[in-house]
């Protein structure tokens, strides 16, 4: 996989969509697209951003993200320190769009 590969991400249950680049955190890619995944520390320790992968693969950018073995088995990730390795569907009910898209020109 190229380090700058881009993958489609869908956030459930809202159906928000954005593109995320491999090597960049999901939180940062979402922000570039005007979508907020709630965070606090942004370094993988506080767990404020914890969400779940419904389909697809991610890689954590730090060696010891603050997740238990059971949470990892259930697909939990910390998107502030996780990057996509495939197209993703994630469950993050508190995510929201931070800016309104401008209307299409007619
Ligand atoms: S914001 Fe603290 S672990 Fe992600």
PDB file of N, CA, C and O and ligand atoms in Angstrom, residues 39-42 44-47 49 80, ligand 1:
ATOM      1  N   UNK A  39     -12.978  14.617  20.510  1.00  0.00           N
ATOM      2  CA  UNK A  39     -11.665  14.244  21.035  1.00  0.00           C
ATOM      3  C   UNK A  39     -11.358  15.038  22.296  1.00  0.00           C
ATOM      4  O   UNK A  39     -12.057  15.997  22.624  1.00  0.00           O
ATOM      5  N   UNK A  40     -10.283  14.642  22.972  1.00  0.00           N
ATOM      6  CA  UNK A  40      -9.751  15.450  24.061  1.00  0.00           C
ATOM      7  C   UNK A  40      -8.225  15.477  23.943  1.00  0.00           C
ATOM      8  O   UNK A  40      -7.656  16.446  23.476  1.00  0.00           O
ATOM      9  N   UNK A  41      -7.553  14.373  24.322  1.00  0.00           N
ATOM     10  CA  UNK A  41      -6.083  14.381  24.359  1.00  0.00           C
ATOM     11  C   UNK A  41      -5.437  14.344  22.971  1.00  0.00           C
ATOM     12  O   UNK A  41      -4.384  14.889  22.755  1.00  0.00           O
ATOM     13  N   UNK A  42      -6.050  13.637  22.057  1.00  0.00           N
ATOM     14  CA  UNK A  42      -5.530  13.390  20.701  1.00  0.00           C
ATOM     15  C   UNK A  42      -4.196  12.659  20.689  1.00  0.00           C
ATOM     16  O   UNK A  42      -3.424  12.782  19.736  1.00  0.00           O
ATOM     17  N   UNK A  44      -4.129   9.253  22.181  1.00  0.00           N
ATOM     18  CA  UNK A  44      -4.399   7.829  22.411  1.00  0.00           C
ATOM     19  C   UNK A  44      -4.483   7.409  23.856  1.00  0.00           C
ATOM     20  O   UNK A  44      -4.423   6.207  24.137  1.00  0.00           O
ATOM     21  N   UNK A  45      -4.657   8.348  24.784  1.00  0.00           N
ATOM     22  CA  UNK A  45      -4.708   7.948  26.193  1.00  0.00           C
ATOM     23  C   UNK A  45      -6.062   8.183  26.863  1.00  0.00           C
ATOM     24  O   UNK A  45      -6.477   7.391  27.698  1.00  0.00           O
ATOM     25  N   UNK A  46      -6.789   9.256  26.516  1.00  0.00           N
ATOM     26  CA  UNK A  46      -7.991   9.610  27.296  1.00  0.00           C
ATOM     27  C   UNK A  46      -9.223   8.797  26.918  1.00  0.00           C
ATOM     28  O   UNK A  46     -10.154   8.697  27.694  1.00  0.00           O
ATOM     29  N   UNK A  47      -9.272   8.275  25.714  1.00  0.00           N
ATOM     30  CA  UNK A  47     -10.360   7.438  25.198  1.00  0.00           C
ATOM     31  C   UNK A  47     -11.626   8.232  24.871  1.00  0.00           C
ATOM     32  O   UNK A  47     -12.669   7.648  24.609  1.00  0.00           O
ATOM     33  N   UNK A  49     -12.364   9.669  22.248  1.00  0.00           N
ATOM     34  CA  UNK A  49     -12.719   9.478  20.836  1.00  0.00           C
ATOM     35  C   UNK A  49     -13.127   8.049  20.510  1.00  0.00           C
ATOM     36  O   UNK A  49     -13.459   7.751  19.362  1.00  0.00           O
ATOM     37  N   UNK A  80      -8.149   9.137  16.998  1.00  0.00           N
ATOM     38  CA  UNK A  80      -7.153  10.214  17.053  1.00  0.00           C
ATOM     39  C   UNK A  80      -5.756   9.682  16.748  1.00  0.00           C
ATOM     40  O   UNK A  80      -4.867  10.460  16.407  1.00  0.00           O
TER      41      UNK A  80
HETATM   42  S1  LIG B   1      -8.775  11.918  21.991  1.00  0.00           S
HETATM   43 FE1  LIG B   1      -7.900  10.974  23.717  1.00  0.00          FE
HETATM   44  S2  LIG B   1      -7.655   8.915  23.067  1.00  0.00           S
HETATM   45 FE2  LIG B   1      -8.394   9.923  21.293  1.00  0.00          FE
END
